Amino acid sequence: MALAYPARSLWPDYTRAGIGLAIALLPMPWVPPGSFGNWLLGLLALLFGGFAAMTWVKHRTTVQMSPAGIRTRGPVGRGIAWEALDRLALRFYSTRKERGHGWMQLKLSGGGASITIDSNLDRFDLVAARAARAAAENALALDPTTLANLESLGVWPVDSEAGR
Amino acid sequence: MLTYIVRRLFIAVPTLMVVSAIIFVIIQLPPGDYLTTYIAELQSQGEAANSGKIEFLRKQYGLDQPLWKQYVFWVLGMFQGDFGYSFEYDLPVSDVVGDRLWLSLLLNFSTVIFIWMVAFPIGFYSATHQYSWGDHGLTFLGFLGLATPNFLLALVLMYFLRIEFGISIGGMMDPQYVDQPMSWAKTVSIAEHLIVPVVVIGTAGTAGMIRRLRANLLDELQKQYVTTARAKGLPNLRLLLKYPVRMSLNPFVADIGNMLPQIVSGSAIVSMVMSLPTTGPMLIEALRSQDMYLAGSFLMFLSVLTIVGMLLSDLALALLDPRIRLGGRARR
């Protein structure tokens, strides 16, 4: 099964990167070189540049899930066999005080590789469910934050028959 | 995490821009400008204002320009380290503020550290020894600290130390070190004079923090995972430090954003009472005399502290506890 980040979910991030770069780079001519303002704007430009690059990498990446493992194909391709999975962390981020309209990030590690998947990936819940099942099969100790987030997705406790 | 930082910055930067515009409009709202106040002061003293000179000053300081132009010059100037000109002191704002800013920062960061150092062990003890004599005693002290206005505490301490010990605790250093270059003796003098203001300003914050930490830790200690870990025989201290304490640190971290500006503005009255050469009294004087660039720079400094503090505390919270809340839903 091959999954990708839908372009419509990435355009807001491209827009943020563009506006951020404009805010950081446009005032540069008026700021004396070497000043605090210059460093601050340079740092912001680097940050937004890095974010643009990261969004592009996501845009070009597909995630392939098979009974044997999970693999990303694209500029940064990596693979982890489910049997080798030794770490699973599911984080939730939101910029709002009431913690609404946030997004999740799934980090998988094993066999010397690590893969990070954001929740705007198509069928993210399937990936999280399969990873949770692999974690249960490998008897991984999951931290309370990850457990709470998996529960909120409805993929924990693992249903051993589901997703096979 | 980079996504979180970028999205969070996307809230912080426009907020800062809007706040800077609001600040500029607010300091322009009172009728007239600094020169009008200056003319009125001269007239009240029976002196005549030279209209030619007033016009010259108005032109020189850009007060004859449209509001938006003054704002743009002010903001662009800040990027270059030029915060404008203080009419009252007849000096650039950065020169007027000078050492006061560093002394304020020193005082306020010392206060934050004091609050954390005192509140953390007490809150921890109160929660783990709930309803013991120690808990009751510390709770009483906490309520006392919350209820006592810090300027009153400053006055009582100043009176007590002067009458009982003959010690003067006003100022941030001994008079002989004022306007002297930094030296070891001056550093020691500043450190000695820092103790009382830090205790006075930090008392209410410490008391509030103890109450919140105690309540949060008690909430965590009653959760199922703690009961399970206890049933599995995990040593008590290890269990406490592993998750409940980590989770109960949230109010410490979340408070950074509120604490920084509150301490800066809240210490203004204490600074006036204790004759501390910090930025607080200067801000009040600048607002009173419509010294617009000085007042605007101070207000901008407070806003930057608030927004940067909120940003830092949100980033730390995202690292500490990236957990979905009931009612919060993930977006795809």
CSV table of C-alpha atoms in Angstrom, one decimal:
chain,number,residue,atom,x,y,z
A,1,MET,CA,0.0,0.0,0.0
A,2,ALA,CA,1.5,3.3,-1.1
A,3,LEU,CA,0.5,6.5,0.7
A,4,ALA,CA,1.4,10.1,0.0
A,5,TYR,CA,0.9,13.6,1.5
A,6,PRO,CA,-1.9,15.3,-0.5
A,7,ALA,CA,-0.7,18.5,-2.2
A,8,ARG,CA,-3.7,20.5,-0.8
A,9,SER,CA,-2.5,19.6,2.8
A,10,LEU,CA,1.0,20.9,2.0
A,11,TRP,CA,0.2,24.2,0.3
A,12,PRO,CA,-0.5,26.0,3.6
A,13,ASP,CA,3.0,25.0,4.7
A,14,TYR,CA,4.5,26.3,1.4
A,15,THR,CA,2.6,29.5,2.0
A,16,ARG,CA,3.9,29.8,5.5
A,17,ALA,CA,7.5,29.2,4.3
A,18,GLY,CA,7.1,31.8,1.6
A,19,ILE,CA,5.6,34.5,3.8
A,20,GLY,CA,8.2,33.7,6.6
A,21,LEU,CA,11.1,34.1,4.1
A,22,ALA,CA,9.6,37.3,2.8
A,23,ILE,CA,9.3,38.7,6.4
A,24,ALA,CA,12.9,37.7,7.1
A,25,LEU,CA,14.5,38.8,3.8
A,26,LEU,CA,12.7,42.0,2.8
A,27,PRO,CA,13.9,44.2,5.7
A,28,MET,CA,17.5,43.0,5.3
A,29,PRO,CA,18.7,45.9,3.1
A,30,TRP,CA,17.7,48.4,5.9
A,31,VAL,CA,19.4,46.5,8.7
A,32,PRO,CA,23.2,47.2,9.3
A,33,PRO,CA,25.3,44.1,8.7
A,34,GLY,CA,26.4,42.3,11.9
A,35,SER,CA,23.7,44.0,14.1
A,36,PHE,CA,21.3,42.1,16.3
A,37,GLY,CA,18.5,42.6,13.9
A,38,ASN,CA,20.7,41.2,11.1
A,39,TRP,CA,21.3,38.0,13.1
A,40,LEU,CA,17.7,37.7,14.1
A,41,LEU,CA,16.5,38.0,10.5
A,42,GLY,CA,19.2,35.7,9.3
A,43,LEU,CA,18.1,33.1,11.8
A,44,LEU,CA,14.5,33.4,10.8
A,45,ALA,CA,15.4,33.1,7.1
A,46,LEU,CA,17.3,29.9,7.9
A,47,LEU,CA,14.4,28.5,9.8
A,48,PHE,CA,11.8,29.2,7.1
A,49,GLY,CA,14.2,28.0,4.4
A,50,GLY,CA,14.6,24.7,6.3
A,51,PHE,CA,10.9,24.5,6.7
A,52,ALA,CA,10.4,25.0,2.9
A,53,ALA,CA,12.9,22.3,2.2
A,54,MET,CA,11.2,19.9,4.7
A,55,THR,CA,7.8,20.6,3.1
A,56,TRP,CA,9.3,19.8,-0.3
A,57,VAL,CA,10.8,16.6,0.9
A,58,LYS,CA,7.4,15.6,2.3
A,59,HIS,CA,5.8,16.5,-1.0
A,60,ARG,CA,8.1,14.2,-2.9
A,61,THR,CA,7.8,11.3,-0.4
A,62,THR,CA,5.6,8.3,-0.5
A,63,VAL,CA,5.1,5.8,2.4
A,64,GLN,CA,4.9,2.2,1.5
A,65,MET,CA,3.4,-0.2,4.0
A,66,SER,CA,3.7,-4.0,3.6
A,67,PRO,CA,3.2,-7.0,5.9
A,68,ALA,CA,7.0,-7.0,6.3
A,69,GLY,CA,7.6,-3.4,7.2
A,70,ILE,CA,7.3,0.3,6.3
A,71,ARG,CA,9.5,2.2,3.8
A,72,THR,CA,9.6,5.8,2.6
A,73,ARG,CA,10.5,6.5,-1.0
A,74,GLY,CA,11.7,9.9,-2.1
A,75,PRO,CA,14.6,12.3,-1.5
A,76,VAL,CA,15.1,10.7,2.0
A,77,GLY,CA,14.3,7.0,1.7
A,78,ARG,CA,14.4,4.7,4.7
A,79,GLY,CA,12.9,1.4,5.7
A,80,ILE,CA,12.0,-0.4,9.0
A,81,ALA,CA,10.9,-4.0,9.3
A,82,TRP,CA,8.0,-4.4,11.7
A,83,GLU,CA,9.9,-7.1,13.6
A,84,ALA,CA,12.8,-4.7,14.0
A,85,LEU,CA,10.7,-1.8,15.4
A,86,ASP,CA,12.2,-0.9,18.8
A,87,ARG,CA,10.7,2.6,19.4
A,88,LEU,CA,7.3,4.2,18.7
A,89,ALA,CA,6.4,7.7,19.8
A,90,LEU,CA,3.2,9.5,18.8
A,91,ARG,CA,3.2,13.2,19.6
A,92,PHE,CA,0.4,15.7,19.3
A,93,TYR,CA,1.0,19.4,18.6
A,94,SER,CA,-1.4,22.3,18.6
A,95,THR,CA,-0.8,26.1,18.5
A,96,ARG,CA,-4.1,26.8,20.3
A,97,LYS,CA,-4.6,27.0,24.0
A,98,GLU,CA,-7.6,24.7,24.0
A,99,ARG,CA,-5.4,22.2,22.0
A,100,GLY,CA,-7.8,22.0,19.1
A,101,HIS,CA,-6.9,21.8,15.4
A,102,GLY,CA,-3.6,20.2,16.1
A,103,TRP,CA,-1.6,17.6,14.2
A,104,MET,CA,0.2,14.4,15.1
A,105,GLN,CA,3.7,13.1,14.4
A,106,LEU,CA,4.6,9.4,14.5
A,107,LYS,CA,8.2,8.5,15.0
A,108,LEU,CA,9.3,5.0,14.3
A,109,SER,CA,12.8,3.6,14.9
A,110,GLY,CA,14.4,0.2,14.4
A,111,GLY,CA,17.3,-1.5,12.7
A,112,GLY,CA,19.3,1.7,12.8
A,113,ALA,CA,16.8,3.7,10.8
A,114,SER,CA,14.1,6.2,11.9
A,115,ILE,CA,11.0,7.4,10.1
A,116,THR,CA,8.9,10.4,10.9
A,117,ILE,CA,5.3,10.6,9.6
A,118,ASP,CA,2.9,13.6,10.0
A,119,SER,CA,-0.8,13.1,10.3
A,120,ASN,CA,-1.5,14.9,7.1
A,121,LEU,CA,-0.4,11.7,5.3
A,122,ASP,CA,-3.3,9.9,3.6
A,123,ARG,CA,-4.6,7.1,5.9
A,124,PHE,CA,-2.4,8.1,8.7
A,125,ASP,CA,-4.7,6.2,11.1
A,126,LEU,CA,-3.9,3.0,9.3
A,127,VAL,CA,-0.1,3.6,9.6
A,128,ALA,CA,-0.5,4.4,13.3
A,129,ALA,CA,-2.7,1.3,13.9
A,130,ARG,CA,-0.2,-1.0,12.1
A,131,ALA,CA,2.7,0.5,14.0
A,132,ALA,CA,0.9,0.2,17.3
A,133,ARG,CA,0.2,-3.5,16.5
A,134,ALA,CA,3.9,-4.0,15.8
A,135,ALA,CA,4.8,-2.3,19.0
A,136,ALA,CA,2.5,-4.6,20.9
A,137,GLU,CA,3.9,-7.7,19.2
A,138,ASN,CA,7.4,-6.6,20.0
A,139,ALA,CA,6.4,-5.8,23.6
A,140,LEU,CA,7.7,-2.2,23.4
A,141,ALA,CA,7.3,0.0,26.5
A,142,LEU,CA,5.3,3.0,25.3
A,143,ASP,CA,5.4,6.3,27.2
A,144,PRO,CA,2.1,7.6,28.7
A,145,THR,CA,1.9,10.4,26.2
A,146,THR,CA,2.1,8.0,23.2
A,147,LEU,CA,-0.4,5.7,24.9
A,148,ALA,CA,-2.9,8.6,25.4
A,149,ASN,CA,-2.5,9.7,21.8
A,150,LEU,CA,-2.9,6.2,20.4
A,151,GLU,CA,-6.0,5.8,22.5
A,152,SER,CA,-7.4,9.1,21.2
A,153,LEU,CA,-6.9,7.7,17.6
A,154,GLY,CA,-8.8,4.6,18.7
A,155,VAL,CA,-5.9,2.2,17.8
A,156,TRP,CA,-5.0,1.3,21.4
A,157,PRO,CA,-5.5,-1.2,23.1
A,158,VAL,CA,-4.6,-3.1,19.9
A,159,ASP,CA,-7.2,-5.3,18.3
A,160,SER,CA,-5.0,-8.3,17.2
A,161,GLU,CA,-7.4,-9.2,14.4
A,162,ALA,CA,-7.6,-5.7,12.9
A,163,GLY,CA,-5.4,-4.5,10.1
A,164,ARG,CA,-4.2,-8.0,9.2
B,1,MET,CA,9.0,20.0,16.0
B,2,LEU,CA,10.2,22.4,13.2
B,3,THR,CA,6.6,22.5,11.9
B,4,TYR,CA,5.5,23.4,15.4
B,5,ILE,CA,8.1,26.2,15.7
B,6,VAL,CA,7.2,27.6,12.3
B,7,ARG,CA,3.5,27.6,13.0
B,8,ARG,CA,4.0,29.1,16.4
B,9,LEU,CA,6.2,31.8,15.0
B,10,PHE,CA,3.4,32.5,12.5
B,11,ILE,CA,1.3,33.6,15.5
B,12,ALA,CA,4.1,35.4,17.3
B,13,VAL,CA,5.4,37.6,14.5
B,14,PRO,CA,2.0,39.1,13.3
B,15,THR,CA,1.1,39.5,17.0
B,16,LEU,CA,4.2,41.5,17.6
B,17,MET,CA,3.5,43.7,14.5
B,18,VAL,CA,-0.1,44.4,15.6
B,19,VAL,CA,1.0,45.1,19.2
B,20,SER,CA,3.7,47.5,18.0
B,21,ALA,CA,1.1,49.4,15.9
B,22,ILE,CA,-1.4,49.5,18.9
B,23,ILE,CA,1.4,50.7,21.2
B,24,PHE,CA,2.3,53.5,18.8
B,25,VAL,CA,-1.3,54.6,18.4
B,26,ILE,CA,-1.9,54.5,22.2
B,27,ILE,CA,1.1,56.6,23.0
B,28,GLN,CA,-0.2,59.1,20.4
B,29,LEU,CA,-3.7,59.1,21.7
B,30,PRO,CA,-3.5,61.8,24.4
B,31,PRO,CA,-4.0,65.3,22.9
B,32,GLY,CA,-0.8,67.0,21.9
B,33,ASP,CA,2.7,65.6,22.0
B,34,TYR,CA,5.8,66.0,24.2
B,35,LEU,CA,6.4,69.5,22.9
B,36,THR,CA,2.9,70.6,23.8
B,37,THR,CA,3.5,69.3,27.3
B,38,TYR,CA,6.9,71.1,27.4
B,39,ILE,CA,5.3,74.4,26.3
B,40,ALA,CA,2.6,74.1,29.0
B,41,GLU,CA,5.3,73.4,31.6
B,42,LEU,CA,7.2,76.4,30.6
B,43,GLN,CA,4.1,78.6,30.7
B,44,SER,CA,3.2,77.3,34.1
B,45,GLN,CA,6.6,78.4,35.3
B,46,GLY,CA,6.0,81.9,33.8
B,47,GLU,CA,8.5,81.4,30.9
B,48,ALA,CA,7.7,82.0,27.3
B,49,ALA,CA,8.3,79.3,24.7
B,50,ASN,CA,10.2,80.3,21.6
B,51,SER,CA,7.8,79.3,18.8
B,52,GLY,CA,10.7,79.2,16.3
B,53,LYS,CA,12.6,76.7,18.4
B,54,ILE,CA,9.4,74.6,19.0
B,55,GLU,CA,8.8,74.4,15.3
B,56,PHE,CA,12.5,73.5,14.7
B,57,LEU,CA,12.2,70.7,17.4
B,58,ARG,CA,8.9,69.4,15.9
B,59,LYS,CA,10.5,69.1,12.5
B,60,GLN,CA,13.8,67.6,13.8
B,61,TYR,CA,12.0,64.9,15.8
B,62,GLY,CA,9.6,64.1,12.9
B,63,LEU,CA,6.5,65.2,14.9
B,64,ASP,CA,5.2,67.1,11.9
B,65,GLN,CA,5.1,63.9,9.8
B,66,PRO,CA,1.9,61.8,9.4
B,67,LEU,CA,1.4,59.1,12.0
B,68,TRP,CA,2.1,56.1,9.7
B,69,LYS,CA,5.4,57.6,8.6
B,70,GLN,CA,6.5,58.1,12.3
B,71,TYR,CA,5.5,54.5,13.0
B,72,VAL,CA,7.5,53.1,10.0
B,73,PHE,CA,10.6,55.1,11.0
B,74,TRP,CA,10.2,53.9,14.5
B,75,VAL,CA,9.9,50.2,13.6
B,76,LEU,CA,12.8,50.3,11.0
B,77,GLY,CA,14.9,52.2,13.6
B,78,MET,CA,14.3,49.4,16.1
B,79,PHE,CA,15.8,46.9,13.7
B,80,GLN,CA,18.9,49.1,13.6
B,81,GLY,CA,19.1,49.4,17.4
B,82,ASP,CA,17.7,52.9,17.3
B,83,PHE,CA,14.7,53.2,19.6
B,84,GLY,CA,14.1,56.9,19.0
B,85,TYR,CA,14.9,60.0,21.0
B,86,SER,CA,13.9,60.7,24.6
B,87,PHE,CA,12.7,64.4,24.7
B,88,GLU,CA,12.7,64.5,28.5
B,89,TYR,CA,16.3,63.4,28.8
B,90,ASP,CA,17.5,64.9,25.5
B,91,LEU,CA,19.3,61.7,24.7
B,92,PRO,CA,18.8,58.6,22.5
B,93,VAL,CA,16.5,56.1,24.3
B,94,SER,CA,19.2,53.4,24.3
B,95,ASP,CA,21.5,55.8,26.2
B,96,VAL,CA,18.7,56.7,28.7
B,97,VAL,CA,17.8,53.2,29.4
B,98,GLY,CA,21.4,52.0,29.6
B,99,ASP,CA,22.3,50.2,32.8
B,100,ARG,CA,18.7,50.3,34.0
B,101,LEU,CA,17.7,47.6,31.5
B,102,TRP,CA,20.4,45.2,32.6
B,103,LEU,CA,19.7,45.8,36.3
B,104,SER,CA,16.0,45.2,35.6
B,105,LEU,CA,16.8,42.0,33.7
B,106,LEU,CA,19.1,40.9,36.5
B,107,LEU,CA,16.5,41.6,39.2
B,108,ASN,CA,13.7,39.9,37.2
B,109,PHE,CA,15.6,36.8,36.3
B,110,SER,CA,16.9,36.5,39.8
B,111,THR,CA,13.3,36.7,41.0
B,112,VAL,CA,12.2,34.0,38.5
B,113,ILE,CA,15.0,31.7,39.7
B,114,PHE,CA,14.1,32.4,43.4
B,115,ILE,CA,10.4,31.6,42.7
B,116,TRP,CA,11.3,28.3,41.1
B,117,MET,CA,13.9,27.3,43.7
B,118,VAL,CA,11.6,28.0,46.6
B,119,ALA,CA,8.3,26.9,45.1
B,120,PHE,CA,9.4,23.6,43.7
B,121,PRO,CA,10.6,21.7,46.8
B,122,ILE,CA,7.8,23.2,48.9
B,123,GLY,CA,5.1,22.3,46.4
B,124,PHE,CA,6.6,18.8,46.0
B,125,TYR,CA,6.7,18.3,49.8
B,126,SER,CA,3.1,19.6,50.3
B,127,ALA,CA,1.7,17.3,47.7
B,128,THR,CA,3.5,14.2,48.9
B,129,HIS,CA,2.7,14.9,52.5
B,130,GLN,CA,-0.9,16.1,52.0
B,131,TYR,CA,-2.7,17.2,55.2
B,132,SER,CA,0.4,16.8,57.4
B,133,TRP,CA,1.5,19.5,59.8
B,134,GLY,CA,4.2,20.5,57.4
B,135,ASP,CA,1.7,20.8,54.6
B,136,HIS,CA,-0.7,22.9,56.7
B,137,GLY,CA,2.1,25.2,57.9
B,138,LEU,CA,3.5,25.7,54.4
B,139,THR,CA,-0.1,26.2,53.0
B,140,PHE,CA,-0.6,28.9,55.6
B,141,LEU,CA,2.6,30.6,54.7
B,142,GLY,CA,1.7,30.4,51.0
B,143,PHE,CA,-1.7,32.1,51.6
B,144,LEU,CA,0.0,34.8,53.7
B,145,GLY,CA,2.5,35.4,50.8
B,146,LEU,CA,-0.4,35.6,48.3
B,147,ALA,CA,-2.3,38.0,50.4
B,148,THR,CA,0.5,40.4,51.2
B,149,PRO,CA,1.0,43.2,48.7
B,150,ASN,CA,4.7,43.3,47.7
B,151,PHE,CA,5.1,47.1,48.2
B,152,LEU,CA,3.7,46.7,51.7
B,153,LEU,CA,6.2,43.9,52.4
B,154,ALA,CA,9.0,46.2,51.0
B,155,LEU,CA,8.0,49.0,53.4
B,156,VAL,CA,7.8,46.7,56.4
B,157,LEU,CA,11.2,45.1,55.6
B,158,MET,CA,12.8,48.5,55.0
B,159,TYR,CA,11.4,49.8,58.3
B,160,PHE,CA,12.3,46.7,60.3
B,161,LEU,CA,15.9,46.4,58.9
B,162,ARG,CA,16.5,50.2,59.5
B,163,ILE,CA,15.1,50.3,63.0
B,164,GLU,CA,16.4,46.9,64.3
B,165,PHE,CA,19.7,46.5,62.4
B,166,GLY,CA,20.4,50.0,61.1
B,167,ILE,CA,20.7,48.7,57.6
B,168,SER,CA,19.5,50.6,54.6
B,169,ILE,CA,18.3,48.3,51.8
B,170,GLY,CA,17.3,50.9,49.2
B,171,GLY,CA,18.9,51.0,45.8
B,172,MET,CA,20.6,48.3,43.8
B,173,MET,CA,24.1,49.0,45.1
B,174,ASP,CA,26.1,51.1,47.6
B,175,PRO,CA,26.1,54.8,46.6
B,176,GLN,CA,29.8,54.9,46.0
B,177,TYR,CA,29.5,52.4,43.1
B,178,VAL,CA,26.8,54.3,41.2
B,179,ASP,CA,28.1,55.4,37.7
B,180,GLN,CA,31.4,53.5,38.4
B,181,PRO,CA,32.7,50.8,36.0
B,182,MET,CA,32.0,47.2,36.9
B,183,SER,CA,34.3,45.7,39.5
B,184,TRP,CA,34.3,42.7,41.9
B,185,ALA,CA,33.3,45.1,44.8
B,186,LYS,CA,30.5,46.5,42.7
B,187,THR,CA,29.3,43.0,41.8
B,188,VAL,CA,29.2,42.0,45.5
B,189,SER,CA,27.4,45.2,46.4
B,190,ILE,CA,24.7,44.5,43.7
B,191,ALA,CA,24.4,40.9,44.9
B,192,GLU,CA,23.9,42.1,48.5
B,193,HIS,CA,21.3,44.6,47.5
B,194,LEU,CA,19.5,42.1,45.3
B,195,ILE,CA,18.4,39.8,48.1
B,196,VAL,CA,15.6,41.9,49.6
B,197,PRO,CA,14.0,43.1,46.3
B,198,VAL,CA,14.1,39.5,45.0
B,199,VAL,CA,12.3,38.2,48.2
B,200,VAL,CA,9.8,41.1,48.1
B,201,ILE,CA,8.9,40.8,44.4
B,202,GLY,CA,9.1,37.0,44.4
B,203,THR,CA,6.9,36.2,47.5
B,204,ALA,CA,3.5,36.4,45.8
B,205,GLY,CA,4.7,34.5,42.7
B,206,THR,CA,6.3,31.8,44.9
B,207,ALA,CA,3.1,31.4,47.0
B,208,GLY,CA,1.0,31.1,43.8
B,209,MET,CA,3.4,28.7,42.2
B,210,ILE,CA,3.4,26.4,45.3
B,211,ARG,CA,-0.4,26.2,45.2
B,212,ARG,CA,-0.5,25.3,41.5
B,213,LEU,CA,2.3,22.8,41.8
B,214,ARG,CA,0.7,21.1,44.8
B,215,ALA,CA,-2.7,20.9,43.1
B,216,ASN,CA,-1.2,19.5,39.8
B,217,LEU,CA,1.0,17.0,41.5
B,218,LEU,CA,-1.9,15.8,43.7
B,219,ASP,CA,-4.0,15.4,40.5
B,220,GLU,CA,-1.2,13.3,38.9
B,221,LEU,CA,-0.7,11.2,42.0
B,222,GLN,CA,-4.3,10.1,41.8
B,223,LYS,CA,-4.1,8.8,38.3
B,224,GLN,CA,-4.3,5.1,37.4
B,225,TYR,CA,-0.8,4.8,36.0
B,226,VAL,CA,0.7,5.8,39.4
B,227,THR,CA,-1.5,3.2,41.2
B,228,THR,CA,-0.3,0.6,38.6
B,229,ALA,CA,3.3,1.5,39.0
B,230,ARG,CA,3.0,1.3,42.8
B,231,ALA,CA,1.3,-2.1,42.5
B,232,LYS,CA,4.2,-3.3,40.4
B,233,GLY,CA,6.5,-2.3,43.2
B,234,LEU,CA,8.3,0.7,41.6
B,235,PRO,CA,10.3,2.6,44.2
B,236,ASN,CA,8.3,5.7,45.4
B,237,LEU,CA,10.9,8.3,44.5
B,238,ARG,CA,11.7,6.9,41.1
B,239,LEU,CA,8.0,6.6,40.4
B,240,LEU,CA,7.4,10.3,41.4
B,241,LEU,CA,10.3,11.6,39.4
B,242,LYS,CA,9.6,9.5,36.3
B,243,TYR,CA,6.2,10.9,35.3
B,244,PRO,CA,4.0,12.8,37.9
B,245,VAL,CA,6.7,15.4,38.7
B,246,ARG,CA,7.4,15.8,35.0
B,247,MET,CA,3.7,16.3,34.2
B,248,SER,CA,3.3,18.7,37.2
B,249,LEU,CA,6.1,20.9,35.8
B,250,ASN,CA,3.7,22.1,33.2
B,251,PRO,CA,2.6,25.2,35.3
B,252,PHE,CA,6.2,26.1,35.9
B,253,VAL,CA,6.9,26.1,32.1
B,254,ALA,CA,3.5,27.6,31.1
B,255,ASP,CA,4.0,30.5,33.5
B,256,ILE,CA,7.2,31.7,31.9
B,257,GLY,CA,5.2,33.7,29.4
B,258,ASN,CA,3.0,35.4,32.0
B,259,MET,CA,5.8,35.8,34.6
B,260,LEU,CA,8.3,37.8,32.6
B,261,PRO,CA,6.1,40.9,31.8
B,262,GLN,CA,4.3,40.7,35.1
B,263,ILE,CA,7.5,40.8,37.1
B,264,VAL,CA,8.8,43.7,35.0
B,265,SER,CA,5.7,45.8,35.3
B,266,GLY,CA,4.8,44.5,38.8
B,267,SER,CA,8.2,45.5,40.2
B,268,ALA,CA,7.6,49.1,39.2
B,269,ILE,CA,5.9,50.0,42.5
B,270,VAL,CA,8.4,48.1,44.5
B,271,SER,CA,11.2,49.8,42.6
B,272,MET,CA,9.7,53.2,43.5
B,273,VAL,CA,9.3,52.3,47.2
B,274,MET,CA,12.8,50.8,47.4
B,275,SER,CA,14.5,53.4,45.1
B,276,LEU,CA,15.7,50.7,42.7
B,277,PRO,CA,17.2,52.1,39.5
B,278,THR,CA,15.2,49.8,37.3
B,279,THR,CA,13.1,50.5,34.2
B,280,GLY,CA,9.7,50.5,36.1
B,281,PRO,CA,9.8,54.0,37.5
B,282,MET,CA,11.2,55.4,34.3
B,283,LEU,CA,8.3,53.8,32.3
B,284,ILE,CA,5.8,55.5,34.6
B,285,GLU,CA,7.5,58.8,34.3
B,286,ALA,CA,7.8,58.5,30.5
B,287,LEU,CA,4.0,57.7,30.3
B,288,ARG,CA,3.2,60.7,32.5
B,289,SER,CA,5.3,63.2,30.5
B,290,GLN,CA,4.3,61.8,27.0
B,291,ASP,CA,7.9,61.0,26.3
B,292,MET,CA,6.6,58.9,23.4
B,293,TYR,CA,9.6,57.1,22.1
B,294,LEU,CA,10.9,56.2,25.6
B,295,ALA,CA,7.4,55.1,26.7
B,296,GLY,CA,6.8,53.3,23.4
B,297,SER,CA,10.2,51.5,23.7
B,298,PHE,CA,9.4,50.3,27.2
B,299,LEU,CA,5.9,49.1,26.2
B,300,MET,CA,7.4,47.4,23.2
B,301,PHE,CA,10.0,45.7,25.4
B,302,LEU,CA,7.2,44.4,27.7
B,303,SER,CA,5.3,43.1,24.7
B,304,VAL,CA,8.4,41.4,23.3
B,305,LEU,CA,9.0,39.8,26.7
B,306,THR,CA,5.4,38.6,26.8
B,307,ILE,CA,5.4,37.2,23.3
B,308,VAL,CA,8.9,35.6,23.5
B,309,GLY,CA,8.0,34.2,27.0
B,310,MET,CA,4.8,32.7,25.6
B,311,LEU,CA,6.7,31.3,22.6
B,312,LEU,CA,9.4,29.8,24.9
B,313,SER,CA,6.8,28.3,27.3
B,314,ASP,CA,4.7,26.9,24.4
B,315,LEU,CA,7.9,25.3,22.8
B,316,ALA,CA,8.9,23.8,26.2
B,317,LEU,CA,5.4,22.5,26.8
B,318,ALA,CA,5.3,20.9,23.4
B,319,LEU,CA,8.5,19.1,24.3
B,320,LEU,CA,7.4,18.2,27.8
B,321,ASP,CA,3.8,17.1,27.2
B,322,PRO,CA,2.8,16.6,23.5
B,323,ARG,CA,-0.4,14.9,24.5
B,324,ILE,CA,-3.8,15.3,23.0
B,325,ARG,CA,-6.4,16.8,25.4
B,326,LEU,CA,-10.0,15.8,25.7
B,327,GLY,CA,-12.0,17.8,23.2
B,328,GLY,CA,-8.8,18.6,21.2
B,329,ARG,CA,-8.9,16.9,17.8
B,330,ALA,CA,-6.1,16.2,15.4
B,331,ARG,CA,-6.4,17.7,11.9
B,332,ARG,CA,-5.3,15.7,8.9
